[in-house]
């Protein structure tokens, strides 16, 4: 693959000599050969020119679900990775919510092999407990040796605090990352949306913020006792931000993420009973959104995620109470986040998180393999159902105004345009 990118504005805060500079970038056989103010056209090199072309390091998403194995009707790994590439993501962490769940080393090997050769690289998580049932620890060490980057019972509360304690202690032997979903299942009860004025007016059972915050407080106390590495995925409340901020000031090795839809939407959107807005954790209030945005800006929240979760129409086109949780979000991630933050902040967030999961970080330097997302940040457009290449169409961003578009991805000596 020989490509010449012309007049690309580079967004790379890590390199002050290149950041926000316009440069030509020559890539030969997947390697960045030259970065210069001007590079003359070359034979056997494909020249790419776009209006308002911007380039950054490839983007990273820490929470992506597909369906294979077990739920291929939602999304196969092959098509899911093609969607991720089209969305500008060079690396994704694959959630452990398949059937069967990946709780052995052979499961991890299968997921890695199914991802081979794709433009986007996939890094699987293993489940924390056998069959994600919360009873016995899964084969953490064996899965780690086979390539699992973290251990997580996807969207399942760890109800047994001693199990989390043992997991954090055990994983320290190989520097493993343990994840705990922030929701107390007993306090959640039969709740399905945020508990508050909206849930009361709509007659929907509520999930109080306490369900999230109590679980986080418990997990942080356990982490302080055991040591180890803990990641709390997709927080959603203002007090959760405060709890994690205090823990970081204590020096605890804790990180957290937030789903993009949880910083952009509130539970006011539920008035139409659109099941695409039924997600876990639930959409909260304006006060929570404001605190989450502040947490992103001050670094309390380490990174954002699309929390991409395909669901077929049979699981969504039902009564709100009976609908499955989840929304897809890879294809709308950049345009949605870019409406809320400026482009530099957006790119900084979309390129963060690899180190926490032990994923190799790319570099925008001559002699390095090219791992670049191409985008333009200024066009305003409305996301429609036809804009999605995902097999499932459960996207809460349908009909929403977005800003900026992905133009392509260069990675693994391949290009997607």
mmCIF file of C-alpha atoms in Angstrom:
data_model
loop_
_atom_site.group_PDB
_atom_site.id
_atom_site.type_symbol
_atom_site.label_atom_id
_atom_site.label_comp_id
_atom_site.label_asym_id
_atom_site.label_seq_id
_atom_site.Cartn_x
_atom_site.Cartn_y
_atom_site.Cartn_z
ATOM 1 C CA UNK A 1 0.000 0.000 0.000
ATOM 2 C CA UNK A 2 1.666 3.210 -1.223
ATOM 3 C CA UNK A 3 -0.257 6.407 -0.441
ATOM 4 C CA UNK A 4 0.458 10.121 -0.417
ATOM 5 C CA UNK A 5 -1.818 12.244 1.767
ATOM 6 C CA UNK A 6 -1.806 15.844 0.578
ATOM 7 C CA UNK A 7 -2.217 18.909 2.803
ATOM 8 C CA UNK A 8 -3.354 17.017 5.878
ATOM 9 C CA UNK A 9 -3.793 19.037 9.067
ATOM 10 C CA UNK A 10 -2.297 16.898 11.804
ATOM 11 C CA UNK A 11 -4.045 16.728 15.181
ATOM 12 C CA UNK A 12 -1.443 15.177 17.480
ATOM 13 C CA UNK A 13 -0.897 17.017 20.793
ATOM 14 C CA UNK A 14 1.900 14.570 21.669
ATOM 15 C CA UNK A 15 4.126 16.094 18.976
ATOM 16 C CA UNK A 16 4.365 19.889 19.233
ATOM 17 C CA UNK A 17 6.323 20.063 15.983
ATOM 18 C CA UNK A 18 3.427 18.527 14.026
ATOM 19 C CA UNK A 19 0.343 19.452 16.010
ATOM 20 C CA UNK A 20 -2.080 21.553 13.945
ATOM 21 C CA UNK A 21 0.431 21.796 11.089
ATOM 22 C CA UNK A 22 -0.464 21.025 7.462
ATOM 23 C CA UNK A 23 1.782 18.342 6.026
ATOM 24 C CA UNK A 24 2.039 15.852 3.202
ATOM 25 C CA UNK A 25 2.419 12.277 4.476
ATOM 26 C CA UNK A 26 4.001 9.559 2.337
ATOM 27 C CA UNK A 27 3.184 5.976 3.311
ATOM 28 C CA UNK A 28 4.907 3.039 1.620
ATOM 29 C CA UNK A 29 4.059 -0.587 2.382
ATOM 30 C CA UNK A 30 2.150 0.590 5.429
ATOM 31 C CA UNK A 31 5.086 2.548 6.890
ATOM 32 C CA UNK A 32 5.261 6.337 7.242
ATOM 33 C CA UNK A 33 8.248 7.105 5.019
ATOM 34 C CA UNK A 34 8.144 10.889 5.037
ATOM 35 C CA UNK A 35 6.275 13.803 6.610
ATOM 36 C CA UNK A 36 6.959 17.124 4.923
ATOM 37 C CA UNK A 37 5.435 20.481 4.025
ATOM 38 C CA UNK A 38 5.362 19.361 0.393
ATOM 39 C CA UNK A 39 6.043 16.032 -1.299
ATOM 40 C CA UNK A 40 6.004 15.816 -5.093
ATOM 41 C CA UNK A 41 3.766 13.169 -6.715
ATOM 42 C CA UNK A 42 5.492 9.828 -7.150
ATOM 43 C CA UNK A 43 4.950 6.958 -9.560
ATOM 44 C CA UNK A 44 3.188 3.895 -8.138
ATOM 45 C CA UNK A 45 1.885 6.010 -5.237
ATOM 46 C CA UNK A 46 -1.828 6.729 -4.838
ATOM 47 C CA UNK A 47 -2.387 10.396 -4.101
ATOM 48 C CA UNK A 48 -5.281 11.237 -1.775
ATOM 49 C CA UNK A 49 -6.677 14.743 -1.561
ATOM 50 C CA UNK A 50 -9.713 15.741 0.504
ATOM 51 C CA UNK A 51 -11.247 19.072 1.315
ATOM 52 C CA UNK A 52 -10.345 20.101 4.883
ATOM 53 C CA UNK A 53 -8.453 16.848 5.497
ATOM 54 C CA UNK A 54 -7.400 16.269 9.109
ATOM 55 C CA UNK A 55 -5.312 13.353 10.364
ATOM 56 C CA UNK A 56 -4.814 11.904 13.842
ATOM 57 C CA UNK A 57 -3.519 8.699 15.326
ATOM 58 C CA UNK A 58 -6.055 5.886 14.981
ATOM 59 C CA UNK A 59 -8.912 5.964 17.459
ATOM 60 C CA UNK A 60 -9.521 3.529 20.313
ATOM 61 C CA UNK A 61 -12.778 2.234 21.835
ATOM 62 C CA UNK A 62 -12.723 0.312 25.131
ATOM 63 C CA UNK A 63 -16.245 -1.163 25.007
ATOM 64 C CA UNK A 64 -17.546 -2.723 21.797
ATOM 65 C CA UNK A 65 -19.962 -5.633 21.442
ATOM 66 C CA UNK A 66 -20.729 -7.588 18.297
ATOM 67 C CA UNK A 67 -22.554 -10.916 18.515
ATOM 68 C CA UNK A 68 -20.365 -13.715 17.279
ATOM 69 C CA UNK A 69 -20.357 -16.403 18.552
ATOM 70 C CA UNK A 70 -23.973 -17.063 19.443
ATOM 71 C CA UNK A 71 -25.674 -13.871 18.274
ATOM 72 C CA UNK A 72 -24.489 -13.546 14.695
ATOM 73 C CA UNK A 73 -27.859 -12.078 13.694
ATOM 74 C CA UNK A 74 -26.880 -8.966 15.655
ATOM 75 C CA UNK A 75 -23.403 -8.588 14.164
ATOM 76 C CA UNK A 76 -20.581 -10.821 13.000
ATOM 77 C CA UNK A 77 -17.006 -10.063 13.974
ATOM 78 C CA UNK A 78 -16.062 -9.457 10.321
ATOM 79 C CA UNK A 79 -18.808 -6.930 9.653
ATOM 80 C CA UNK A 80 -18.445 -5.373 13.085
ATOM 81 C CA UNK A 81 -14.766 -4.680 12.507
ATOM 82 C CA UNK A 82 -15.584 -3.237 9.077
ATOM 83 C CA UNK A 83 -18.047 -0.890 10.800
ATOM 84 C CA UNK A 84 -15.368 0.080 13.325
ATOM 85 C CA UNK A 85 -12.901 0.832 10.532
ATOM 86 C CA UNK A 86 -15.469 2.908 8.673
ATOM 87 C CA UNK A 87 -15.989 4.807 11.934
ATOM 88 C CA UNK A 88 -12.282 5.659 12.312
ATOM 89 C CA UNK A 89 -11.369 3.161 15.036
ATOM 90 C CA UNK A 90 -8.070 1.361 14.543
ATOM 91 C CA UNK A 91 -8.317 -0.586 17.815
ATOM 92 C CA UNK A 92 -11.283 -1.836 19.821
ATOM 93 C CA UNK A 93 -11.713 -3.890 22.986
ATOM 94 C CA UNK A 94 -14.299 -6.626 22.451
ATOM 95 C CA UNK A 95 -16.785 -7.216 25.252
ATOM 96 C CA UNK A 96 -17.418 -10.608 26.821
ATOM 97 C CA UNK A 97 -21.139 -10.911 26.070
ATOM 98 C CA UNK A 98 -21.308 -13.700 23.508
ATOM 99 C CA UNK A 99 -22.836 -17.172 23.796
ATOM 100 C CA UNK A 100 -20.948 -18.907 25.225
ATOM 101 C CA UNK A 101 -19.143 -16.145 27.057
ATOM 102 C CA UNK A 102 -15.335 -16.237 26.698
ATOM 103 C CA UNK A 103 -14.219 -17.780 29.994
ATOM 104 C CA UNK A 104 -11.378 -20.031 28.777
ATOM 105 C CA UNK A 105 -8.155 -19.515 26.847
ATOM 106 C CA UNK A 106 -9.563 -21.318 23.796
ATOM 107 C CA UNK A 107 -12.416 -18.802 23.636
ATOM 108 C CA UNK A 108 -9.924 -15.947 23.546
ATOM 109 C CA UNK A 109 -7.894 -17.663 20.823
ATOM 110 C CA UNK A 110 -11.081 -18.097 18.751
ATOM 111 C CA UNK A 111 -11.967 -14.398 19.027
ATOM 112 C CA UNK A 112 -8.452 -13.324 18.080
ATOM 113 C CA UNK A 113 -8.340 -15.656 15.085
ATOM 114 C CA UNK A 114 -11.711 -14.407 13.825
ATOM 115 C CA UNK A 115 -10.287 -10.878 13.838
ATOM 116 C CA UNK A 116 -7.118 -11.631 11.872
ATOM 117 C CA UNK A 117 -6.559 -9.618 8.718
ATOM 118 C CA UNK A 118 -8.998 -6.818 9.528
ATOM 119 C CA UNK A 119 -8.148 -3.148 9.146
ATOM 120 C CA UNK A 120 -9.258 -2.598 12.740
ATOM 121 C CA UNK A 121 -7.484 -4.620 15.421
ATOM 122 C CA UNK A 122 -9.613 -6.344 18.047
ATOM 123 C CA UNK A 123 -8.545 -7.116 21.615
ATOM 124 C CA UNK A 124 -10.885 -9.490 23.465
ATOM 125 C CA UNK A 125 -11.840 -9.368 27.122
ATOM 126 C CA UNK A 126 -12.449 -12.514 29.089
ATOM 127 C CA UNK A 127 -15.307 -12.908 31.527
ATOM 128 C CA UNK A 128 -14.381 -12.457 35.165
ATOM 129 C CA UNK A 129 -16.368 -15.467 36.351
ATOM 130 C CA UNK A 130 -17.348 -18.759 34.763
ATOM 131 C CA UNK A 131 -20.238 -18.183 32.360
ATOM 132 C CA UNK A 132 -20.472 -14.654 33.870
ATOM 133 C CA UNK A 133 -22.625 -16.137 36.625
ATOM 134 C CA UNK A 134 -20.744 -14.405 39.444
ATOM 135 C CA UNK A 135 -19.924 -17.603 41.330
ATOM 136 C CA UNK A 136 -16.426 -18.858 40.483
ATOM 137 C CA UNK A 137 -13.499 -17.030 38.900
ATOM 138 C CA UNK A 138 -12.849 -17.894 35.279
ATOM 139 C CA UNK A 139 -9.441 -18.968 33.925
ATOM 140 C CA UNK A 140 -7.956 -15.478 34.265
ATOM 141 C CA UNK A 141 -4.271 -16.339 33.983
ATOM 142 C CA UNK A 142 -4.738 -18.689 31.023
ATOM 143 C CA UNK A 143 -6.905 -16.139 29.227
ATOM 144 C CA UNK A 144 -4.342 -13.429 29.937
ATOM 145 C CA UNK A 145 -1.625 -15.587 28.367
ATOM 146 C CA UNK A 146 -3.856 -16.103 25.316
ATOM 147 C CA UNK A 147 -4.374 -12.372 24.801
ATOM 148 C CA UNK A 148 -7.273 -11.240 27.012
ATOM 149 C CA UNK A 149 -6.706 -7.574 27.921
ATOM 150 C CA UNK A 150 -9.159 -7.386 30.858
ATOM 151 C CA UNK A 151 -11.732 -9.406 32.759
ATOM 152 C CA UNK A 152 -15.376 -8.365 32.913
ATOM 153 C CA UNK A 153 -18.798 -9.878 33.409
ATOM 154 C CA UNK A 154 -20.392 -7.562 30.877
ATOM 155 C CA UNK A 155 -23.113 -5.366 32.443
ATOM 156 C CA UNK A 156 -23.407 -7.852 35.327
ATOM 157 C CA UNK A 157 -23.051 -6.692 38.926
ATOM 158 C CA UNK A 158 -20.503 -8.487 41.088
ATOM 159 C CA UNK A 159 -22.844 -9.115 43.988
ATOM 160 C CA UNK A 160 -20.291 -11.056 46.053
ATOM 161 C CA UNK A 161 -17.715 -8.563 47.391
ATOM 162 C CA UNK A 162 -15.351 -11.364 48.370
ATOM 163 C CA UNK A 163 -15.208 -12.486 44.739
ATOM 164 C CA UNK A 164 -14.012 -9.029 43.689
ATOM 165 C CA UNK A 165 -11.475 -9.042 46.504
ATOM 166 C CA UNK A 166 -10.056 -12.396 45.380
ATOM 167 C CA UNK A 167 -10.010 -11.312 41.718
ATOM 168 C CA UNK A 168 -8.070 -8.124 42.484
ATOM 169 C CA UNK A 169 -5.558 -10.022 44.605
ATOM 170 C CA UNK A 170 -5.097 -12.832 42.094
ATOM 171 C CA UNK A 171 -4.800 -10.593 39.012
ATOM 172 C CA UNK A 172 -1.863 -8.731 40.570
ATOM 173 C CA UNK A 173 0.281 -11.805 39.846
ATOM 174 C CA UNK A 174 0.202 -10.965 36.131
ATOM 175 C CA UNK A 175 -0.762 -7.263 36.181
ATOM 176 C CA UNK A 176 -4.305 -8.075 35.070
ATOM 177 C CA UNK A 177 -7.054 -5.476 34.783
ATOM 178 C CA UNK A 178 -10.281 -6.281 36.642
ATOM 179 C CA UNK A 179 -13.526 -4.560 35.663
ATOM 180 C CA UNK A 180 -16.659 -4.132 37.748
ATOM 181 C CA UNK A 181 -19.983 -2.900 36.380
ATOM 182 C CA UNK A 182 -21.182 -0.025 38.602
ATOM 183 C CA UNK A 183 -24.637 -1.161 39.611
ATOM 184 C CA UNK A 184 -26.003 -2.822 42.732
ATOM 185 C CA UNK A 185 -28.484 -5.324 41.317
ATOM 186 C CA UNK A 186 -30.591 -5.475 44.475
ATOM 187 C CA UNK A 187 -31.075 -1.718 44.680
ATOM 188 C CA UNK A 188 -31.721 -1.637 40.929
ATOM 189 C CA UNK A 189 -34.409 -4.256 41.429
ATOM 190 C CA UNK A 190 -36.812 -4.196 38.492
ATOM 191 C CA UNK A 191 -35.873 -0.647 37.502
ATOM 192 C CA UNK A 192 -35.242 0.058 33.828
ATOM 193 C CA UNK A 193 -34.661 3.852 33.583
ATOM 194 C CA UNK A 194 -33.304 6.606 35.808
ATOM 195 C CA UNK A 195 -35.381 7.106 38.931
ATOM 196 C CA UNK A 196 -36.763 10.624 39.023
ATOM 197 C CA UNK A 197 -39.461 12.908 37.733
ATOM 198 C CA UNK A 198 -39.430 11.423 34.246
ATOM 199 C CA UNK A 199 -39.761 7.804 35.383
ATOM 200 C CA UNK A 200 -42.599 8.782 37.688
ATOM 201 C CA UNK A 201 -44.476 10.729 35.013
ATOM 202 C CA UNK A 202 -44.076 7.904 32.475
ATOM 203 C CA UNK A 203 -44.946 5.144 34.907
ATOM 204 C CA UNK A 204 -41.626 3.344 34.382
ATOM 205 C CA UNK A 205 -39.739 1.616 37.209
ATOM 206 C CA UNK A 206 -36.671 3.611 38.204
ATOM 207 C CA UNK A 207 -33.031 2.827 38.923
ATOM 208 C CA UNK A 208 -31.789 5.254 41.594
ATOM 209 C CA UNK A 209 -28.346 6.839 41.310
ATOM 210 C CA UNK A 210 -27.643 5.117 44.619
ATOM 211 C CA UNK A 211 -27.488 1.758 42.839
ATOM 212 C CA UNK A 212 -24.414 2.947 40.936
ATOM 213 C CA UNK A 213 -22.778 4.980 43.653
ATOM 214 C CA UNK A 214 -23.066 2.353 46.388
ATOM 215 C CA UNK A 215 -21.455 -0.253 44.141
ATOM 216 C CA UNK A 216 -18.611 2.110 43.242
ATOM 217 C CA UNK A 217 -18.025 3.036 46.898
ATOM 218 C CA UNK A 218 -17.905 -0.657 47.835
ATOM 219 C CA UNK A 219 -15.527 -1.510 45.001
ATOM 220 C CA UNK A 220 -13.197 1.363 45.877
ATOM 221 C CA UNK A 221 -13.032 0.250 49.513
ATOM 222 C CA UNK A 222 -12.114 -3.244 48.346
ATOM 223 C CA UNK A 223 -9.479 -1.859 45.947
ATOM 224 C CA UNK A 224 -7.937 0.187 48.762
ATOM 225 C CA UNK A 225 -7.658 -3.006 50.801
ATOM 226 C CA UNK A 226 -6.322 -5.306 48.089
ATOM 227 C CA UNK A 227 -4.363 -3.113 45.707
ATOM 228 C CA UNK A 228 -4.426 -4.108 42.048
ATOM 229 C CA UNK A 229 -5.933 -2.491 38.971
ATOM 230 C CA UNK A 230 -9.635 -1.722 38.721
ATOM 231 C CA UNK A 231 -11.556 -0.242 35.812
ATOM 232 C CA UNK A 232 -15.126 0.965 36.297
ATOM 233 C CA UNK A 233 -16.845 1.106 32.895
ATOM 234 C CA UNK A 234 -19.591 3.509 31.817
ATOM 235 C CA UNK A 235 -20.341 5.578 34.894
ATOM 236 C CA UNK A 236 -23.394 7.824 34.694
ATOM 237 C CA UNK A 237 -23.903 9.985 37.807
ATOM 238 C CA UNK A 238 -22.425 13.140 39.294
ATOM 239 C CA UNK A 239 -21.610 11.462 42.614
ATOM 240 C CA UNK A 240 -19.796 8.658 40.802
ATOM 241 C CA UNK A 241 -17.400 11.267 39.424
ATOM 242 C CA UNK A 242 -16.798 12.591 42.954
ATOM 243 C CA UNK A 243 -16.153 9.126 44.378
ATOM 244 C CA UNK A 244 -13.622 8.241 41.691
ATOM 245 C CA UNK A 245 -11.916 11.625 41.944
ATOM 246 C CA UNK A 246 -11.434 11.115 45.691
ATOM 247 C CA UNK A 247 -10.076 7.606 45.113
ATOM 248 C CA UNK A 248 -7.532 8.850 42.585
ATOM 249 C CA UNK A 249 -6.361 11.513 45.021
ATOM 250 C CA UNK A 250 -5.716 8.686 47.501
ATOM 251 C CA UNK A 251 -3.472 7.060 44.913
ATOM 252 C CA UNK A 252 -5.699 4.087 44.092
ATOM 253 C CA UNK A 253 -5.085 2.462 40.709
ATOM 254 C CA UNK A 254 -8.595 3.017 39.358
ATOM 255 C CA UNK A 255 -9.801 4.192 35.969
ATOM 256 C CA UNK A 256 -13.257 4.765 34.539
ATOM 257 C CA UNK A 257 -15.045 5.503 31.295
ATOM 258 C CA UNK A 258 -18.315 7.061 30.192
ATOM 259 C CA UNK A 259 -20.507 6.196 27.215
ATOM 260 C CA UNK A 260 -20.848 9.061 24.746
ATOM 261 C CA UNK A 261 -24.642 8.858 24.872
ATOM 262 C CA UNK A 262 -24.584 9.352 28.641
ATOM 263 C CA UNK A 263 -22.942 12.768 28.270
ATOM 264 C CA UNK A 264 -25.201 13.893 25.420
ATOM 265 C CA UNK A 265 -28.681 12.652 26.314
ATOM 266 C CA UNK A 266 -30.838 12.879 29.439
ATOM 267 C CA UNK A 267 -33.861 10.887 30.546
ATOM 268 C CA UNK A 268 -36.065 13.612 29.014
ATOM 269 C CA UNK A 269 -35.621 11.753 25.706
ATOM 270 C CA UNK A 270 -37.733 8.869 27.045
ATOM 271 C CA UNK A 271 -41.025 10.715 26.562
ATOM 272 C CA UNK A 272 -41.558 9.030 23.183
ATOM 273 C CA UNK A 273 -40.871 5.546 24.627
ATOM 274 C CA UNK A 274 -38.244 4.992 21.912
ATOM 275 C CA UNK A 275 -36.503 1.770 22.960
ATOM 276 C CA UNK A 276 -33.249 2.871 21.288
ATOM 277 C CA UNK A 277 -32.847 5.120 24.341
ATOM 278 C CA UNK A 278 -33.098 2.177 26.737
ATOM 279 C CA UNK A 279 -29.501 1.638 27.803
ATOM 280 C CA UNK A 280 -27.572 0.394 30.815
ATOM 281 C CA UNK A 281 -26.588 2.383 32.794
ATOM 282 C CA UNK A 282 -29.658 4.519 32.088
ATOM 283 C CA UNK A 283 -29.663 8.049 30.756
ATOM 284 C CA UNK A 284 -29.627 10.370 33.772
ATOM 285 C CA UNK A 285 -30.255 14.115 34.325
ATOM 286 C CA UNK A 286 -28.782 17.396 33.107
ATOM 287 C CA UNK A 287 -26.919 17.723 36.407
ATOM 288 C CA UNK A 288 -25.304 14.336 35.810
ATOM 289 C CA UNK A 289 -24.397 15.181 32.194
ATOM 290 C CA UNK A 290 -22.744 18.407 33.311
ATOM 291 C CA UNK A 291 -20.696 16.571 35.950
ATOM 292 C CA UNK A 292 -19.660 13.885 33.463
ATOM 293 C CA UNK A 293 -18.450 16.490 30.976
ATOM 294 C CA UNK A 294 -16.488 18.231 33.721
ATOM 295 C CA UNK A 295 -15.000 14.866 34.715
ATOM 296 C CA UNK A 296 -13.851 14.285 31.143
ATOM 297 C CA UNK A 297 -12.229 17.687 30.947
ATOM 298 C CA UNK A 298 -10.379 17.471 34.270
ATOM 299 C CA UNK A 299 -9.231 13.878 33.720
ATOM 300 C CA UNK A 300 -11.286 12.196 36.443
ATOM 301 C CA UNK A 301 -12.990 10.190 33.705
ATOM 302 C CA UNK A 302 -10.167 8.570 31.776
ATOM 303 C CA UNK A 303 -11.791 7.978 28.415
ATOM 304 C CA UNK A 304 -15.013 7.781 26.425
ATOM 305 C CA UNK A 305 -16.569 4.808 24.686
ATOM 306 C CA UNK A 306 -19.327 4.240 22.161
ATOM 307 C CA UNK A 307 -20.498 1.291 24.295
ATOM 308 C CA UNK A 308 -21.538 -0.133 20.927
ATOM 309 C CA UNK A 309 -24.149 -2.872 21.495
ATOM 310 C CA UNK A 310 -26.090 -4.204 18.491
ATOM 311 C CA UNK A 311 -29.563 -5.629 19.081
ATOM 312 C CA UNK A 312 -31.807 -7.009 16.346
ATOM 313 C CA UNK A 313 -35.240 -5.569 15.701
ATOM 314 C CA UNK A 314 -37.079 -8.321 17.594
ATOM 315 C CA UNK A 315 -35.320 -7.243 20.785
ATOM 316 C CA UNK A 316 -36.095 -3.550 20.357
ATOM 317 C CA UNK A 317 -39.454 -3.290 18.585
ATOM 318 C CA UNK A 318 -41.427 -4.355 21.668
ATOM 319 C CA UNK A 319 -42.933 -2.652 24.721
ATOM 320 C CA UNK A 320 -40.395 -0.473 26.526
ATOM 321 C CA UNK A 321 -40.458 -2.673 29.653
ATOM 322 C CA UNK A 322 -39.581 -5.761 27.604
ATOM 323 C CA UNK A 323 -37.020 -4.228 25.237
ATOM 324 C CA UNK A 324 -33.345 -5.145 25.437
ATOM 325 C CA UNK A 325 -30.809 -2.623 26.654
ATOM 326 C CA UNK A 326 -28.273 -1.137 24.274
ATOM 327 C CA UNK A 327 -27.538 1.170 21.369
ATOM 328 C CA UNK A 328 -24.984 1.014 18.587
ATOM 329 C CA UNK A 329 -22.673 3.996 18.469
ATOM 330 C CA UNK A 330 -19.416 3.466 16.591
ATOM 331 C CA UNK A 331 -20.505 5.338 13.458
ATOM 332 C CA UNK A 332 -21.885 8.327 15.359
ATOM 333 C CA UNK A 333 -19.110 8.597 17.979
ATOM 334 C CA UNK A 334 -16.964 11.260 16.378
ATOM 335 C CA UNK A 335 -19.801 13.413 15.017
ATOM 336 C CA UNK A 336 -21.662 13.288 18.335
ATOM 337 C CA UNK A 337 -18.689 14.047 20.569
ATOM 338 C CA UNK A 338 -17.521 16.781 18.205
ATOM 339 C CA UNK A 339 -20.833 18.626 18.706
ATOM 340 C CA UNK A 340 -20.161 18.801 22.433
ATOM 341 C CA UNK A 341 -16.426 19.482 22.598
ATOM 342 C CA UNK A 342 -13.945 21.209 20.326
ATOM 343 C CA UNK A 343 -12.115 19.038 17.829
ATOM 344 C CA UNK A 344 -8.828 18.880 19.746
ATOM 345 C CA UNK A 345 -10.623 17.709 22.894
ATOM 346 C CA UNK A 346 -12.607 15.184 20.873
ATOM 347 C CA UNK A 347 -9.527 13.663 19.255
ATOM 348 C CA UNK A 348 -7.652 13.593 22.568
ATOM 349 C CA UNK A 349 -10.457 11.518 24.070
ATOM 350 C CA UNK A 350 -10.850 9.218 21.066
ATOM 351 C CA UNK A 351 -7.146 8.341 21.122
ATOM 352 C CA UNK A 352 -6.911 7.694 24.905
ATOM 353 C CA UNK A 353 -7.163 4.404 26.770
ATOM 354 C CA UNK A 354 -4.798 1.971 25.082
ATOM 355 C CA UNK A 355 -2.232 1.965 27.883
ATOM 356 C CA UNK A 356 -4.831 0.915 30.473
ATOM 357 C CA UNK A 357 -5.601 -2.235 28.474
ATOM 358 C CA UNK A 358 -2.019 -2.978 27.441
ATOM 359 C CA UNK A 359 -2.800 -2.221 23.799
ATOM 360 C CA UNK A 360 0.262 -1.036 21.810
ATOM 361 C CA UNK A 361 0.129 2.690 21.126
ATOM 362 C CA UNK A 362 0.799 3.922 17.580
ATOM 363 C CA UNK A 363 3.157 6.767 16.745
ATOM 364 C CA UNK A 364 2.963 9.463 14.080
ATOM 365 C CA UNK A 365 6.633 9.426 13.132
ATOM 366 C CA UNK A 366 8.710 8.567 10.104
ATOM 367 C CA UNK A 367 9.682 4.901 10.110
ATOM 368 C CA UNK A 368 6.626 3.820 12.119
ATOM 369 C CA UNK A 369 3.713 1.751 10.855
ATOM 370 C CA UNK A 370 0.890 4.044 9.779
ATOM 371 C CA UNK A 371 -2.110 3.997 12.100
ATOM 372 C CA UNK A 372 -4.073 7.050 11.037
ATOM 373 C CA UNK A 373 -7.670 8.209 11.073
ATOM 374 C CA UNK A 374 -8.651 10.644 8.323
ATOM 375 C CA UNK A 375 -11.505 13.037 9.052
ATOM 376 C CA UNK A 376 -12.924 16.462 8.441
ATOM 377 C CA UNK A 377 -14.300 18.208 11.535
ATOM 378 C CA UNK A 378 -16.589 20.979 10.342
ATOM 379 C CA UNK A 379 -19.456 19.658 8.191
ATOM 380 C CA UNK A 380 -22.854 19.499 9.871
ATOM 381 C CA UNK A 381 -25.211 16.672 8.953
ATOM 382 C CA UNK A 382 -28.057 14.546 10.251
ATOM 383 C CA UNK A 383 -27.455 10.889 11.044
ATOM 384 C CA UNK A 384 -29.959 8.645 9.258
ATOM 385 C CA UNK A 385 -30.624 4.920 9.342
ATOM 386 C CA UNK A 386 -29.010 4.497 5.915
ATOM 387 C CA UNK A 387 -25.772 5.996 7.244
ATOM 388 C CA UNK A 388 -25.158 2.839 9.265
ATOM 389 C CA UNK A 389 -23.444 -0.255 7.889
ATOM 390 C CA UNK A 390 -24.096 -2.208 11.069
ATOM 391 C CA UNK A 391 -26.350 -5.249 10.771
ATOM 392 C CA UNK A 392 -28.447 -3.987 13.682
ATOM 393 C CA UNK A 393 -29.957 -0.501 13.462
ATOM 394 C CA UNK A 394 -30.688 0.277 17.126
ATOM 395 C CA UNK A 395 -28.979 3.677 17.138
ATOM 396 C CA UNK A 396 -30.291 6.447 19.392
ATOM 397 C CA UNK A 397 -28.443 9.001 17.241
ATOM 398 C CA UNK A 398 -30.801 8.496 14.270
ATOM 399 C CA UNK A 399 -32.210 11.909 13.389
ATOM 400 C CA UNK A 400 -29.601 13.732 15.487
ATOM 401 C CA UNK A 401 -27.483 16.577 14.115
ATOM 402 C CA UNK A 402 -23.786 15.704 14.122
ATOM 403 C CA UNK A 403 -20.637 17.631 13.294
ATOM 404 C CA UNK A 404 -17.710 16.243 11.319
ATOM 405 C CA UNK A 405 -17.242 13.077 9.302
ATOM 406 C CA UNK A 406 -14.748 10.222 9.158
ATOM 407 C CA UNK A 407 -13.049 10.039 5.760
ATOM 408 C CA UNK A 408 -10.993 6.889 6.181
ATOM 409 C CA UNK A 409 -8.646 4.715 8.199
ATOM 410 C CA UNK A 410 -5.108 3.598 7.403
ATOM 411 C CA UNK A 411 -3.955 0.664 9.532
ATOM 412 C CA UNK A 412 -2.329 -2.771 9.218
ATOM 413 C CA UNK A 413 -1.033 -1.831 5.751
ATOM 414 C CA UNK A 414 -4.633 -1.407 4.584
ATOM 415 C CA UNK A 415 -6.932 1.502 3.911
ATOM 416 C CA UNK A 416 -10.681 1.990 4.309
ATOM 417 C CA UNK A 417 -12.273 4.963 2.567
#
